[in-house]
Amino acid sequence: MMEKLLKNKIKTRELTRNEKFLLGILGILLILLGGYRYIITPQTKTIETLKAQRLDYESKIEENNDFIRREESIQEEWNRLNKEKETLYTKYFSTLNQSEIIYLLNDIIPNQEVFTEDLSFSRPVYEEMEDFQIKNMDISLPYKGEYTGIIEIIRALKNSPQKLSLESVSIDMDSDGSLNGNMAIKVYSLDGIDGNISKPLFTDDVERKNLNEDNEDISMIPFFENKVENENRDGQDYTKSTVKPYIEETLLDFETKNIYLIPSQKLVQGNVSISKKAKSKKYALRLEYNILAVEEENRVYVDVSKNNVILKYPPNTLGIWVYAYDYSPATIGMLFRGQMGEEIYIPFTEGIGWTGWRYLEAPPHEDLKIYPLTLEKLYVEIPSGREDYGVLIMDQLEAVYTRNIDEKGNDISGEQYMFHVVEQGDTIEKISVKYYQSNRYKNEILKLNDLNEGEIISIGRILVLKKR
């Protein structure tokens, strides 16, 4: 059977002339279509792109030609704006330098008619003005003197070469007829706006400005025993202490990721990480949150309890740097826990109404009975019925305490110390290693606690240790 099949030939026939012609036409069409698709079409797109670029370049050339034609008017406008800028810079302080401010006030207060006993500076804060964060500081100036002297001070503040804003004046009369009261002054700085290039204050500037309406020079004397290290007009040499009136204690600097995220309910999501966009040192806390506020509590918590932050007594203020990328209804705050387990919420701000870095302050709980307090969490909260998401950068959580300064302006604050309750097995070497990671401080511990080398310390004894 197989042999028969092999012997059978497949019957074929030759293509006719018309069929060959049609196949040839089909082949030519395929070649033309392929050429159009893979050659002509890409070239056409390239030509269109080049034409668009040509139009763009022609437009830029026209703009450049227009600038060149307007070069003279642009130069005149630049000169005018530059003069306005220089004039503006001379009216404000480049930085809130207390030495410079005190030096200026020394020269505008009449010594014979007004007596000033004290001068206090507030902590610098940022005030939002249009699209800028303007740094400013409040000054409290108590005074006692005659009416004419007070008027001269007000006039001198108004004519000051660098702007001093007189916010309010309180006046009382003593039984002897003399006047006393307080002046609230606000000082604005261009710190961070002008690149710190504003002109410094010179004594001659004050002298030219500080004339009364009769063009008579007002007699000036310093009102502090601590003066700027410069020779004043009267030839006397003054020195000024540079000690700050407050102590800043850093509670958290976020240099290590010893933090955890805790949502208050299942529709609260977020993430915490370490960011290199820091305000101080190398790192800061980056908090991402996405909150659908449908429950009674709608917070994303950052657990910082493992950092062992304890407030033994209330500071003046608590502060933190926060970088916001956008506005938000979110509340930023802290959660402390007392010794009896009570929770104490302290908000920094209710709503985010700025972008960029801003220093936030919050007053601590003032009831001394609940101290010491342990910082457990930072939190971001969204009001009920709202939905919001975003990213915040936080850095340098700190407590601010008043420095102990005597009437002469000298710092008499003692060094900072902490306590250790001796436990079973404790030795001076072990305690030194526990707190300082080295045993080279054992002699210091012995001296602070009136102990002798080799003396046995009883369990329960309280030792004084120096903070580092």
Tab-separated table of C-alpha atoms in Angstrom:
chain	number	residue	atom	x	y	z
A	1	MET	CA	0.000	0.000	0.000
A	2	MET	CA	2.823	2.350	0.918
A	3	GLU	CA	4.529	1.648	-2.359
A	4	LYS	CA	1.412	2.685	-4.259
A	5	LEU	CA	1.200	5.955	-2.346
A	6	LEU	CA	4.826	6.740	-3.024
A	7	LYS	CA	4.328	6.087	-6.681
A	8	ASN	CA	1.415	8.515	-6.919
A	9	LYS	CA	2.591	11.961	-7.898
A	10	ILE	CA	1.062	15.145	-6.497
A	11	LYS	CA	-0.761	16.831	-9.252
A	12	THR	CA	0.307	20.514	-9.661
A	13	ARG	CA	-0.170	23.137	-12.317
A	14	GLU	CA	1.720	26.243	-13.326
A	15	LEU	CA	0.477	29.720	-12.367
A	16	THR	CA	-1.262	31.566	-15.083
A	17	ARG	CA	0.033	34.859	-16.366
A	18	ASN	CA	-2.697	36.843	-14.563
A	19	GLU	CA	-1.959	35.085	-11.243
A	20	LYS	CA	1.731	35.925	-11.484
A	21	PHE	CA	0.851	39.518	-12.253
A	22	LEU	CA	-1.449	39.771	-9.223
A	23	LEU	CA	1.164	38.226	-6.907
A	24	GLY	CA	3.699	40.749	-8.140
A	25	ILE	CA	1.325	43.623	-7.432
A	26	LEU	CA	0.661	42.213	-3.918
A	27	GLY	CA	4.380	42.071	-3.191
A	28	ILE	CA	4.895	45.665	-4.330
A	29	LEU	CA	1.993	46.827	-2.122
A	30	LEU	CA	3.453	45.043	0.911
A	31	ILE	CA	6.816	46.706	0.327
A	32	LEU	CA	5.184	50.123	-0.026
A	33	LEU	CA	3.095	49.672	3.137
A	34	GLY	CA	6.119	48.541	5.127
A	35	GLY	CA	8.149	51.478	3.901
A	36	TYR	CA	5.385	53.928	4.783
A	37	ARG	CA	4.920	52.497	8.257
A	38	TYR	CA	8.532	52.019	9.266
A	39	ILE	CA	10.268	54.782	7.304
A	40	ILE	CA	7.949	57.569	6.201
A	41	THR	CA	5.766	57.741	9.367
A	42	PRO	CA	8.723	58.088	11.846
A	43	GLN	CA	10.328	60.677	9.600
A	44	THR	CA	7.079	62.659	9.489
A	45	LYS	CA	6.858	62.667	13.292
A	46	THR	CA	10.484	63.759	13.541
A	47	ILE	CA	9.824	66.619	11.130
A	48	GLU	CA	6.794	67.743	13.169
A	49	THR	CA	8.856	67.657	16.380
A	50	LEU	CA	11.617	69.707	14.779
A	51	LYS	CA	9.074	72.236	13.521
A	52	ALA	CA	7.657	72.589	17.065
A	53	GLN	CA	11.183	73.066	18.455
A	54	ARG	CA	11.865	75.642	15.772
A	55	LEU	CA	8.775	77.622	16.785
A	56	ASP	CA	9.816	77.390	20.443
A	57	TYR	CA	13.323	78.639	19.681
A	58	GLU	CA	11.950	81.440	17.534
A	59	SER	CA	9.701	82.493	20.436
A	60	LYS	CA	12.677	82.465	22.846
A	61	ILE	CA	14.757	84.483	20.391
A	62	GLU	CA	11.962	87.038	20.167
A	63	GLU	CA	11.789	87.232	23.984
A	64	ASN	CA	15.553	87.686	24.213
A	65	ASN	CA	15.454	90.393	21.569
A	66	ASP	CA	12.709	92.109	23.546
A	67	PHE	CA	14.830	91.990	26.704
A	68	ILE	CA	17.794	93.378	24.804
A	69	ARG	CA	15.685	96.248	23.476
A	70	ARG	CA	14.495	96.939	27.058
A	71	GLU	CA	17.963	96.604	28.628
A	72	GLU	CA	18.246	100.267	29.601
A	73	SER	CA	14.804	100.425	31.232
A	74	ILE	CA	15.441	97.119	33.032
A	75	GLN	CA	18.713	98.476	34.414
A	76	GLU	CA	16.936	101.592	35.679
A	77	GLU	CA	14.223	99.461	37.309
A	78	TRP	CA	16.868	97.247	38.908
A	79	ASN	CA	18.683	100.276	40.326
A	80	ARG	CA	15.432	101.611	41.757
A	81	LEU	CA	14.508	98.288	43.372
A	82	ASN	CA	18.027	97.870	44.718
A	83	LYS	CA	17.823	101.279	46.413
A	84	GLU	CA	14.452	100.351	47.904
A	85	LYS	CA	15.947	97.080	49.138
A	86	GLU	CA	18.905	98.826	50.768
A	87	THR	CA	16.542	101.319	52.409
A	88	LEU	CA	14.391	98.467	53.729
A	89	TYR	CA	17.383	96.541	55.075
A	90	THR	CA	18.569	99.519	57.127
A	91	LYS	CA	15.202	99.714	58.902
A	92	TYR	CA	15.283	96.200	60.375
A	93	PHE	CA	17.707	94.014	62.276
A	94	SER	CA	19.499	91.329	60.308
A	95	THR	CA	19.282	88.988	63.325
A	96	LEU	CA	17.679	89.306	66.743
A	97	ASN	CA	20.963	89.997	68.468
A	98	GLN	CA	20.319	91.167	72.025
A	99	SER	CA	23.666	92.960	72.171
A	100	GLU	CA	22.768	95.110	69.164
A	101	ILE	CA	19.284	95.848	70.502
A	102	ILE	CA	20.570	96.765	73.971
A	103	TYR	CA	23.211	99.002	72.405
A	104	LEU	CA	20.521	100.822	70.436
A	105	LEU	CA	18.233	101.226	73.452
A	106	ASN	CA	21.146	102.475	75.556
A	107	ASP	CA	21.520	105.388	73.174
A	108	ILE	CA	17.875	106.458	73.037
A	109	ILE	CA	16.911	106.509	76.724
A	110	PRO	CA	17.475	109.860	78.491
A	111	ASN	CA	19.383	109.197	81.692
A	112	GLN	CA	18.366	112.284	83.696
A	113	GLU	CA	14.609	112.068	83.229
A	114	VAL	CA	13.900	108.325	83.034
A	115	PHE	CA	15.303	105.462	85.090
A	116	THR	CA	15.084	101.866	83.854
A	117	GLU	CA	15.759	99.037	86.247
A	118	ASP	CA	15.308	96.000	84.088
A	119	LEU	CA	14.909	94.787	80.537
A	120	SER	CA	13.514	91.410	79.557
A	121	PHE	CA	13.478	89.681	76.195
A	122	SER	CA	10.951	87.070	75.125
A	123	ARG	CA	11.890	83.999	73.183
A	124	PRO	CA	12.051	84.726	69.409
A	125	VAL	CA	8.985	83.503	67.520
A	126	TYR	CA	7.840	83.515	63.914
A	127	GLU	CA	4.894	85.587	62.710
A	128	GLU	CA	3.249	84.897	59.376
A	129	MET	CA	3.010	87.923	57.079
A	130	GLU	CA	1.642	87.184	53.629
A	131	ASP	CA	4.001	84.514	52.233
A	132	PHE	CA	6.828	85.045	54.744
A	133	GLN	CA	7.653	83.823	58.233
A	134	ILE	CA	9.003	86.918	60.029
A	135	LYS	CA	11.080	86.371	63.153
A	136	ASN	CA	10.295	88.771	65.988
A	137	MET	CA	10.864	89.229	69.693
A	138	ASP	CA	9.031	91.123	72.441
A	139	ILE	CA	10.873	93.422	74.837
A	140	SER	CA	9.492	94.529	78.182
A	141	LEU	CA	10.933	97.853	79.406
A	142	PRO	CA	9.854	98.946	82.920
A	143	TYR	CA	10.598	102.613	83.611
A	144	LYS	CA	10.288	105.378	86.196
A	145	GLY	CA	10.714	109.067	85.522
A	146	GLU	CA	9.252	112.350	84.350
A	147	TYR	CA	6.660	112.941	81.669
A	148	THR	CA	9.033	114.759	79.308
A	149	GLY	CA	11.506	111.902	79.474
A	150	ILE	CA	8.817	109.362	78.628
A	151	ILE	CA	7.768	111.435	75.617
A	152	GLU	CA	11.391	111.605	74.478
A	153	ILE	CA	11.674	107.819	74.668
A	154	ILE	CA	8.537	107.376	72.554
A	155	ARG	CA	9.826	109.897	70.009
A	156	ALA	CA	13.241	108.221	69.940
A	157	LEU	CA	11.657	104.811	69.351
A	158	LYS	CA	9.682	106.280	66.463
A	159	ASN	CA	12.820	107.836	64.910
A	160	SER	CA	15.061	104.833	65.558
A	161	PRO	CA	17.297	103.950	62.577
A	162	GLN	CA	16.204	100.339	62.926
A	163	LYS	CA	12.520	99.749	63.464
A	164	LEU	CA	11.332	99.303	67.044
A	165	SER	CA	7.575	98.866	67.212
A	166	LEU	CA	6.011	100.318	70.367
A	167	GLU	CA	3.080	97.992	71.039
A	168	SER	CA	1.736	99.477	74.269
A	169	VAL	CA	2.569	101.860	77.126
A	170	SER	CA	1.224	101.675	80.679
A	171	ILE	CA	1.578	104.697	82.991
A	172	ASP	CA	0.942	105.006	86.741
A	173	MET	CA	1.670	107.855	89.137
A	174	ASP	CA	3.467	107.393	92.451
A	175	SER	CA	2.659	109.349	95.586
A	176	ASP	CA	5.663	111.618	94.938
A	177	GLY	CA	4.269	112.603	91.540
A	178	SER	CA	6.729	110.589	89.452
A	179	LEU	CA	5.485	108.328	86.707
A	180	ASN	CA	6.200	104.634	86.340
A	181	GLY	CA	5.004	101.894	84.067
A	182	ASN	CA	6.041	99.535	81.314
A	183	MET	CA	6.641	99.762	77.581
A	184	ALA	CA	6.037	96.736	75.356
A	185	ILE	CA	8.317	96.867	72.319
A	186	LYS	CA	8.405	94.444	69.388
A	187	VAL	CA	11.481	93.967	67.219
A	188	TYR	CA	11.347	92.367	63.765
A	189	SER	CA	14.233	90.640	62.049
A	190	LEU	CA	15.000	89.819	58.407
A	191	ASP	CA	16.743	86.644	59.541
A	192	GLY	CA	16.314	84.047	56.798
A	193	ILE	CA	14.800	86.567	54.349
A	194	ASP	CA	17.616	88.977	53.491
A	195	GLY	CA	20.423	86.429	53.722
A	196	ASN	CA	21.814	88.287	56.767
A	197	ILE	CA	23.178	91.128	54.646
A	198	SER	CA	21.367	94.008	56.294
A	199	LYS	CA	23.624	96.809	57.416
A	200	PRO	CA	24.944	96.820	60.986
A	201	LEU	CA	23.994	99.568	63.390
A	202	PHE	CA	26.518	102.325	63.982
A	203	THR	CA	26.568	104.897	66.738
A	204	ASP	CA	26.515	107.738	64.215
A	205	ASP	CA	23.206	106.474	62.855
A	206	VAL	CA	21.649	106.800	66.288
A	207	GLU	CA	23.151	110.250	66.795
A	208	ARG	CA	21.761	111.550	63.507
A	209	LYS	CA	18.287	110.167	64.230
A	210	ASN	CA	18.024	110.839	67.914
A	211	LEU	CA	17.245	114.559	67.960
A	212	ASN	CA	14.207	116.173	69.500
A	213	GLU	CA	11.915	118.577	67.674
A	214	ASP	CA	14.226	121.505	68.487
A	215	ASN	CA	17.174	119.633	66.912
A	216	GLU	CA	18.804	119.361	70.326
A	217	ASP	CA	20.746	116.227	71.086
A	218	ILE	CA	19.121	114.102	73.799
A	219	SER	CA	21.519	113.063	76.540
A	220	MET	CA	21.891	109.264	76.661
A	221	ILE	CA	23.329	106.870	79.188
A	222	PRO	CA	23.280	103.074	79.389
A	223	PHE	CA	20.718	101.461	81.654
A	224	PHE	CA	22.431	98.088	82.150
A	225	GLU	CA	25.557	97.215	84.032
A	226	ASN	CA	26.140	94.700	81.218
A	227	LYS	CA	26.869	96.721	78.057
A	228	VAL	CA	28.073	96.081	74.546
A	229	GLU	CA	31.843	95.739	74.329
A	230	ASN	CA	32.319	99.117	72.641
A	231	GLU	CA	33.256	102.632	73.608
A	232	ASN	CA	30.185	104.845	73.881
A	233	ARG	CA	29.973	108.524	72.911
A	234	ASP	CA	30.870	109.625	76.422
A	235	GLY	CA	34.178	107.731	76.209
A	236	GLN	CA	33.237	105.071	78.751
A	237	ASP	CA	33.883	101.412	78.022
A	238	TYR	CA	30.957	99.066	78.511
A	239	THR	CA	30.780	95.288	78.479
A	240	LYS	CA	27.728	93.096	78.028
A	241	SER	CA	27.087	89.585	79.191
A	242	THR	CA	26.108	87.159	76.439
A	243	VAL	CA	24.335	84.747	78.799
A	244	LYS	CA	20.851	83.844	77.608
A	245	PRO	CA	18.065	84.394	80.150
A	246	TYR	CA	16.782	80.865	79.567
A	247	ILE	CA	18.026	77.285	79.390
A	248	GLU	CA	16.993	75.052	76.493
A	249	GLU	CA	16.931	71.357	77.382
A	250	THR	CA	16.581	69.036	74.401
A	251	LEU	CA	14.104	66.252	75.145
A	252	LEU	CA	14.125	64.514	71.732
A	253	ASP	CA	16.388	65.120	68.747
A	254	PHE	CA	15.243	62.083	66.672
A	255	GLU	CA	18.807	61.083	65.803
A	256	THR	CA	17.851	57.427	66.333
A	257	LYS	CA	14.657	55.672	65.275
A	258	ASN	CA	13.505	54.671	68.735
A	259	ILE	CA	9.900	55.477	67.775
A	260	TYR	CA	6.789	53.568	66.676
A	261	LEU	CA	3.490	54.386	64.965
A	262	ILE	CA	0.189	53.621	66.730
A	263	PRO	CA	-3.161	54.345	64.996
A	264	SER	CA	-6.147	55.129	67.238
A	265	GLN	CA	-8.600	53.265	64.967
A	266	LYS	CA	-8.584	51.127	61.817
A	267	LEU	CA	-9.245	54.037	59.431
A	268	VAL	CA	-6.103	55.803	60.633
A	269	GLN	CA	-3.001	54.932	58.644
A	270	GLY	CA	0.530	56.298	58.531
A	271	ASN	CA	4.242	55.717	58.683
A	272	VAL	CA	7.209	57.069	60.660
A	273	SER	CA	10.800	57.232	59.496
A	274	ILE	CA	13.991	59.231	59.905
A	275	SER	CA	14.442	62.201	57.549
A	276	LYS	CA	17.605	64.060	56.569
A	277	LYS	CA	15.572	67.293	56.290
A	278	ALA	CA	16.593	68.321	59.792
A	279	LYS	CA	16.461	71.618	61.659
A	280	SER	CA	19.227	70.596	64.055
A	281	LYS	CA	21.940	67.959	63.838
A	282	LYS	CA	21.569	65.301	61.094
A	283	TYR	CA	18.113	63.774	61.292
A	284	ALA	CA	14.485	64.584	62.028
A	285	LEU	CA	11.215	62.653	62.354
A	286	ARG	CA	9.132	62.185	59.185
A	287	LEU	CA	5.460	61.410	59.895
A	288	GLU	CA	3.054	60.374	57.134
A	289	TYR	CA	-0.635	60.250	58.054
A	290	ASN	CA	-3.914	59.398	56.326
A	291	ILE	CA	-6.911	59.811	58.644
A	292	LEU	CA	-10.615	59.310	57.993
A	293	ALA	CA	-12.137	60.855	61.145
A	294	VAL	CA	-15.310	58.861	61.743
A	295	GLU	CA	-14.654	57.709	65.311
A	296	GLU	CA	-14.591	59.557	68.625
A	297	GLU	CA	-10.784	59.449	68.653
A	298	ASN	CA	-9.037	60.092	65.328
A	299	ARG	CA	-5.326	60.318	66.053
A	300	VAL	CA	-2.113	58.880	64.732
A	301	TYR	CA	0.334	58.447	67.611
A	302	VAL	CA	4.122	58.371	67.531
A	303	ASP	CA	5.222	56.300	70.515
A	304	VAL	CA	8.382	57.838	72.030
A	305	SER	CA	8.090	56.203	75.459
A	306	LYS	CA	11.296	54.184	74.988
A	307	ASN	CA	13.299	57.425	74.978
A	308	ASN	CA	12.598	57.849	78.733
A	309	VAL	CA	11.765	61.570	78.594
A	310	ILE	CA	10.726	62.798	82.055
A	311	LEU	CA	9.737	66.292	83.212
A	312	LYS	CA	10.422	66.555	86.949
A	313	TYR	CA	8.862	70.015	87.212
A	314	PRO	CA	7.062	72.336	84.792
A	315	PRO	CA	9.281	74.297	82.380
A	316	ASN	CA	8.380	77.755	81.104
A	317	THR	CA	7.398	76.351	77.722
A	318	LEU	CA	7.665	73.237	75.591
A	319	GLY	CA	8.702	73.716	71.979
A	320	ILE	CA	9.216	71.765	68.771
A	321	TRP	CA	10.181	72.558	65.183
A	322	VAL	CA	7.623	71.400	62.577
A	323	TYR	CA	7.960	71.536	58.778
A	324	ALA	CA	4.603	71.594	56.947
A	325	TYR	CA	4.244	71.030	53.213
A	326	ASP	CA	0.625	72.208	53.057
A	327	TYR	CA	-2.181	73.664	55.161
A	328	SER	CA	-4.252	71.253	57.231
A	329	PRO	CA	-6.941	71.138	59.960
A	330	ALA	CA	-4.705	68.767	61.933
A	331	THR	CA	-3.872	69.285	65.607
A	332	ILE	CA	-0.290	68.531	66.695
A	333	GLY	CA	0.338	67.714	70.328
A	334	MET	CA	1.939	65.608	73.058
A	335	LEU	CA	0.648	62.999	75.473
A	336	PHE	CA	2.188	62.845	78.957
A	337	ARG	CA	1.433	60.316	81.687
A	338	GLY	CA	1.543	61.069	85.396
A	339	GLN	CA	2.660	58.789	88.226
A	340	MET	CA	-0.941	57.700	88.893
A	341	GLY	CA	-1.450	56.782	85.231
A	342	GLU	CA	-3.423	59.912	84.307
A	343	GLU	CA	-3.176	61.027	80.680
A	344	ILE	CA	-2.393	64.688	79.980
A	345	TYR	CA	-2.790	65.994	76.431
A	346	ILE	CA	-0.935	69.204	75.508
A	347	PRO	CA	-1.599	70.587	71.998
A	348	PHE	CA	1.009	72.675	70.187
A	349	THR	CA	-1.367	73.986	67.537
A	350	GLU	CA	-4.932	73.399	66.391
A	351	GLY	CA	-4.643	73.575	62.631
A	352	ILE	CA	-1.605	74.003	60.383
A	353	GLY	CA	-1.697	77.479	58.873
A	354	TRP	CA	1.843	77.740	57.497
A	355	THR	CA	4.283	76.042	55.142
A	356	GLY	CA	7.983	75.459	55.798
A	357	TRP	CA	9.644	75.366	59.215
A	358	ARG	CA	7.900	76.853	62.240
A	359	TYR	CA	8.717	76.752	65.938
A	360	LEU	CA	5.664	75.744	67.976
A	361	GLU	CA	5.338	76.410	71.701
A	362	ALA	CA	2.915	75.056	74.279
A	363	PRO	CA	2.519	75.867	77.987
A	364	PRO	CA	3.068	72.846	80.250
A	365	HIS	CA	0.613	71.625	82.873
A	366	GLU	CA	1.127	73.876	85.894
A	367	ASP	CA	-0.147	71.592	88.686
A	368	LEU	CA	3.024	70.591	90.553
A	369	LYS	CA	1.215	67.707	92.268
A	370	ILE	CA	1.140	65.572	89.107
A	371	TYR	CA	4.879	65.859	88.403
A	372	PRO	CA	7.064	64.133	87.349
A	373	LEU	CA	5.474	63.525	83.933
A	374	THR	CA	6.642	60.988	81.379
A	375	LEU	CA	6.382	61.790	77.673
A	376	GLU	CA	4.683	58.852	75.990
A	377	LYS	CA	3.521	60.001	72.562
A	378	LEU	CA	3.378	62.739	69.980
A	379	TYR	CA	0.151	62.840	68.008
A	380	VAL	CA	-1.625	64.293	64.992
A	381	GLU	CA	-5.416	64.540	65.248
A	382	ILE	CA	-8.101	65.341	62.656
A	383	PRO	CA	-11.484	66.810	63.732
A	384	SER	CA	-14.438	64.414	63.595
A	385	GLY	CA	-16.180	64.206	60.240
A	386	ARG	CA	-13.099	65.237	58.239
A	387	GLU	CA	-10.578	63.403	56.099
A	388	ASP	CA	-6.986	64.530	55.653
A	389	TYR	CA	-3.607	63.138	54.714
A	390	GLY	CA	-0.135	64.610	54.503
A	391	VAL	CA	3.484	64.599	55.647
A	392	LEU	CA	5.077	66.487	58.567
A	393	ILE	CA	8.730	66.789	59.606
A	394	MET	CA	9.397	67.247	63.345
A	395	ASP	CA	12.677	68.049	65.054
A	396	GLN	CA	14.223	69.183	68.343
A	397	LEU	CA	11.552	68.813	70.988
A	398	GLU	CA	12.772	70.885	73.928
A	399	ALA	CA	11.849	72.325	77.309
A	400	VAL	CA	12.741	75.924	78.138
A	401	TYR	CA	13.563	76.907	81.731
A	402	THR	CA	14.373	80.310	83.225
A	403	ARG	CA	18.058	80.749	83.964
A	404	ASN	CA	19.023	81.790	87.487
A	405	ILE	CA	20.525	85.274	86.974
A	406	ASP	CA	21.388	87.717	89.749
A	407	GLU	CA	20.703	91.447	89.752
A	408	LYS	CA	24.022	92.107	88.008
A	409	GLY	CA	23.179	89.811	85.126
A	410	ASN	CA	25.554	87.015	86.177
A	411	ASP	CA	24.513	83.405	85.708
A	412	ILE	CA	24.348	81.738	89.101
A	413	SER	CA	22.576	78.592	87.928
A	414	GLY	CA	24.118	75.491	89.345
A	415	GLU	CA	25.186	72.558	87.212
A	416	GLN	CA	22.492	70.049	86.319
A	417	TYR	CA	22.345	66.849	88.328
A	418	MET	CA	20.335	63.650	88.527
A	419	PHE	CA	19.803	60.958	91.183
A	420	HIS	CA	20.414	57.239	91.423
A	421	VAL	CA	18.871	54.923	94.019
A	422	VAL	CA	21.396	52.248	94.937
A	423	GLU	CA	20.234	48.702	94.191
A	424	GLN	CA	21.625	45.336	95.185
A	425	GLY	CA	24.931	44.622	93.431
A	426	ASP	CA	25.634	48.271	92.595
A	427	THR	CA	29.194	49.565	92.775
A	428	ILE	CA	30.570	52.989	91.924
A	429	GLU	CA	32.211	51.551	88.800
A	430	LYS	CA	28.951	49.942	87.629
A	431	ILE	CA	26.996	53.150	88.213
A	432	SER	CA	29.582	55.143	86.264
A	433	VAL	CA	29.378	52.708	83.341
A	434	LYS	CA	25.554	52.667	83.453
A	435	TYR	CA	25.182	56.430	83.085
A	436	TYR	CA	28.392	57.497	81.320
A	437	GLN	CA	29.465	54.290	79.487
A	438	SER	CA	32.825	54.567	81.244
A	439	ASN	CA	34.225	54.009	84.731
A	440	ARG	CA	36.483	57.076	84.608
A	441	TYR	CA	33.848	59.168	86.436
A	442	LYS	CA	33.933	57.077	89.624
A	443	ASN	CA	36.104	59.621	91.474
A	444	GLU	CA	33.625	62.363	90.565
A	445	ILE	CA	30.756	60.276	91.958
A	446	LEU	CA	32.708	59.594	95.156
A	447	LYS	CA	33.441	63.310	95.633
A	448	LEU	CA	29.851	64.421	94.948
A	449	ASN	CA	28.518	62.020	97.583
A	450	ASP	CA	31.295	62.320	100.219
A	451	LEU	CA	32.289	58.681	99.764
A	452	ASN	CA	35.695	57.096	100.220
A	453	GLU	CA	37.383	54.620	97.879
A	454	GLY	CA	36.237	51.074	98.727
A	455	GLU	CA	33.417	52.260	101.001
A	456	ILE	CA	30.350	50.013	100.901
A	457	ILE	CA	27.233	51.847	99.740
A	458	SER	CA	24.034	50.620	101.311
A	459	ILE	CA	20.967	49.604	99.266
A	460	GLY	CA	18.453	52.449	98.978
A	461	ARG	CA	20.984	55.242	99.339
A	462	ILE	CA	20.396	58.129	96.909
A	463	LEU	CA	23.462	59.286	94.985
A	464	VAL	CA	23.929	62.591	93.169
A	465	LEU	CA	25.245	62.321	89.590
A	466	LYS	CA	26.187	65.077	87.180
A	467	LYS	CA	24.192	65.249	83.947
A	468	ARG	CA	26.108	64.991	80.675
